[in-house]
mmCIF file of C-alpha atoms in Angstrom:
data_model
loop_
_atom_site.group_PDB
_atom_site.id
_atom_site.type_symbol
_atom_site.label_atom_id
_atom_site.label_comp_id
_atom_site.label_asym_id
_atom_site.label_seq_id
_atom_site.Cartn_x
_atom_site.Cartn_y
_atom_site.Cartn_z
ATOM 1 C CA UNK A 1 -86.214 -70.743 30.542
ATOM 2 C CA UNK A 2 -82.939 -68.886 30.173
ATOM 3 C CA UNK A 3 -79.381 -69.704 31.219
ATOM 4 C CA UNK A 4 -77.422 -67.525 33.636
ATOM 5 C CA UNK A 5 -74.036 -66.798 32.015
ATOM 6 C CA UNK A 6 -72.319 -66.860 35.421
ATOM 7 C CA UNK A 7 -73.749 -69.937 37.161
ATOM 8 C CA UNK A 8 -74.901 -71.875 34.097
ATOM 9 C CA UNK A 9 -78.255 -72.528 35.800
ATOM 10 C CA UNK A 10 -81.452 -72.644 33.773
ATOM 11 C CA UNK A 11 -84.065 -70.361 35.335
ATOM 12 C CA UNK A 12 -87.359 -68.736 34.345
ATOM 13 C CA UNK A 13 -86.793 -65.468 32.461
ATOM 14 C CA UNK A 14 -88.440 -63.505 35.308
ATOM 15 C CA UNK A 15 -85.688 -64.556 37.756
ATOM 16 C CA UNK A 16 -82.912 -63.213 35.533
ATOM 17 C CA UNK A 17 -81.923 -59.765 34.279
ATOM 18 C CA UNK A 18 -80.765 -59.189 30.698
ATOM 19 C CA UNK A 19 -77.695 -57.166 29.814
ATOM 20 C CA UNK A 20 -77.619 -56.085 26.184
ATOM 21 C CA UNK A 21 -74.955 -54.764 23.782
ATOM 22 C CA UNK A 22 -76.311 -52.645 20.951
ATOM 23 C CA UNK A 23 -74.896 -52.630 17.430
ATOM 24 C CA UNK A 24 -73.019 -49.457 18.372
ATOM 25 C CA UNK A 25 -71.315 -51.322 21.218
ATOM 26 C CA UNK A 26 -73.217 -49.638 24.056
ATOM 27 C CA UNK A 27 -73.881 -51.961 26.992
ATOM 28 C CA UNK A 28 -77.000 -51.431 29.099
ATOM 29 C CA UNK A 29 -79.371 -53.214 31.450
ATOM 30 C CA UNK A 30 -82.559 -54.381 29.750
ATOM 31 C CA UNK A 31 -85.287 -54.933 32.361
ATOM 32 C CA UNK A 32 -87.919 -55.489 29.640
ATOM 33 C CA UNK A 33 -85.866 -58.144 27.839
ATOM 34 C CA UNK A 34 -86.924 -56.633 24.510
ATOM 35 C CA UNK A 35 -84.074 -54.327 23.467
ATOM 36 C CA UNK A 36 -82.359 -55.138 20.187
ATOM 37 C CA UNK A 37 -78.824 -56.437 20.359
ATOM 38 C CA UNK A 38 -76.712 -59.213 21.822
ATOM 39 C CA UNK A 39 -78.018 -60.224 25.231
ATOM 40 C CA UNK A 40 -76.717 -62.126 28.230
ATOM 41 C CA UNK A 41 -78.788 -63.178 31.222
ATOM 42 C CA UNK A 42 -77.540 -63.033 34.796
ATOM 43 C CA UNK A 43 -79.105 -64.115 38.089
ATOM 44 C CA UNK A 44 -80.104 -61.055 40.103
ATOM 45 C CA UNK A 45 -78.087 -61.803 43.254
ATOM 46 C CA UNK A 46 -75.202 -59.905 44.798
ATOM 47 C CA UNK A 47 -72.940 -62.979 44.789
ATOM 48 C CA UNK A 48 -73.607 -63.713 41.126
ATOM 49 C CA UNK A 49 -73.033 -60.093 40.034
ATOM 50 C CA UNK A 50 -69.758 -59.829 41.960
ATOM 51 C CA UNK A 51 -68.576 -63.140 40.486
ATOM 52 C CA UNK A 52 -69.442 -61.901 36.977
ATOM 53 C CA UNK A 53 -67.376 -58.755 37.616
ATOM 54 C CA UNK A 54 -64.443 -60.716 39.047
ATOM 55 C CA UNK A 55 -64.340 -63.227 36.183
ATOM 56 C CA UNK A 56 -65.290 -60.643 33.521
ATOM 57 C CA UNK A 57 -68.057 -63.002 32.361
ATOM 58 C CA UNK A 58 -70.337 -60.349 30.855
ATOM 59 C CA UNK A 59 -67.511 -58.769 28.857
ATOM 60 C CA UNK A 60 -66.641 -62.197 27.472
ATOM 61 C CA UNK A 61 -70.223 -63.077 26.492
ATOM 62 C CA UNK A 62 -71.092 -59.680 25.042
ATOM 63 C CA UNK A 63 -67.656 -59.123 23.491
ATOM 64 C CA UNK A 64 -67.629 -55.593 24.894
ATOM 65 C CA UNK A 65 -66.093 -53.635 27.749
ATOM 66 C CA UNK A 66 -68.435 -53.493 30.738
ATOM 67 C CA UNK A 67 -68.329 -50.210 32.642
ATOM 68 C CA UNK A 68 -68.295 -50.407 36.459
ATOM 69 C CA UNK A 69 -71.516 -48.362 36.497
ATOM 70 C CA UNK A 70 -73.346 -51.353 34.937
ATOM 71 C CA UNK A 71 -72.263 -53.545 37.855
ATOM 72 C CA UNK A 72 -73.298 -50.823 40.324
ATOM 73 C CA UNK A 73 -76.760 -50.635 38.734
ATOM 74 C CA UNK A 74 -77.060 -54.430 38.837
ATOM 75 C CA UNK A 75 -76.129 -54.497 42.520
ATOM 76 C CA UNK A 76 -78.735 -51.818 43.262
ATOM 77 C CA UNK A 77 -81.382 -53.811 41.372
ATOM 78 C CA UNK A 78 -80.418 -56.987 43.234
ATOM 79 C CA UNK A 79 -80.649 -55.191 46.576
ATOM 80 C CA UNK A 80 -84.052 -53.733 45.686
ATOM 81 C CA UNK A 81 -85.300 -57.144 44.504
ATOM 82 C CA UNK A 82 -84.003 -58.778 47.685
ATOM 83 C CA UNK A 83 -85.804 -56.209 49.882
ATOM 84 C CA UNK A 84 -89.078 -56.675 47.988
ATOM 85 C CA UNK A 85 -88.830 -60.472 48.281
ATOM 86 C CA UNK A 86 -88.161 -60.283 52.016
ATOM 87 C CA UNK A 87 -91.096 -57.915 52.595
ATOM 88 C CA UNK A 88 -93.668 -60.195 50.986
#
């Protein structure tokens, strides 16, 4: 179980996506959950991602500047995940 940094909900690791900051300060999405560095988990839903962006939650937890492209990638992943869930 992992905790979503936005909602504070405890969820299975598979339901969350990990954002990681490397030692160099680079922030990236870690779909494997195995990259080295400081990680923060976020629920893969459009509402949660937009709230994280609005409140700057990821930047606070990772102590790094989060580029808008990270949020765009997260939204694309959430949309893809949502489509796959609705199809099955």
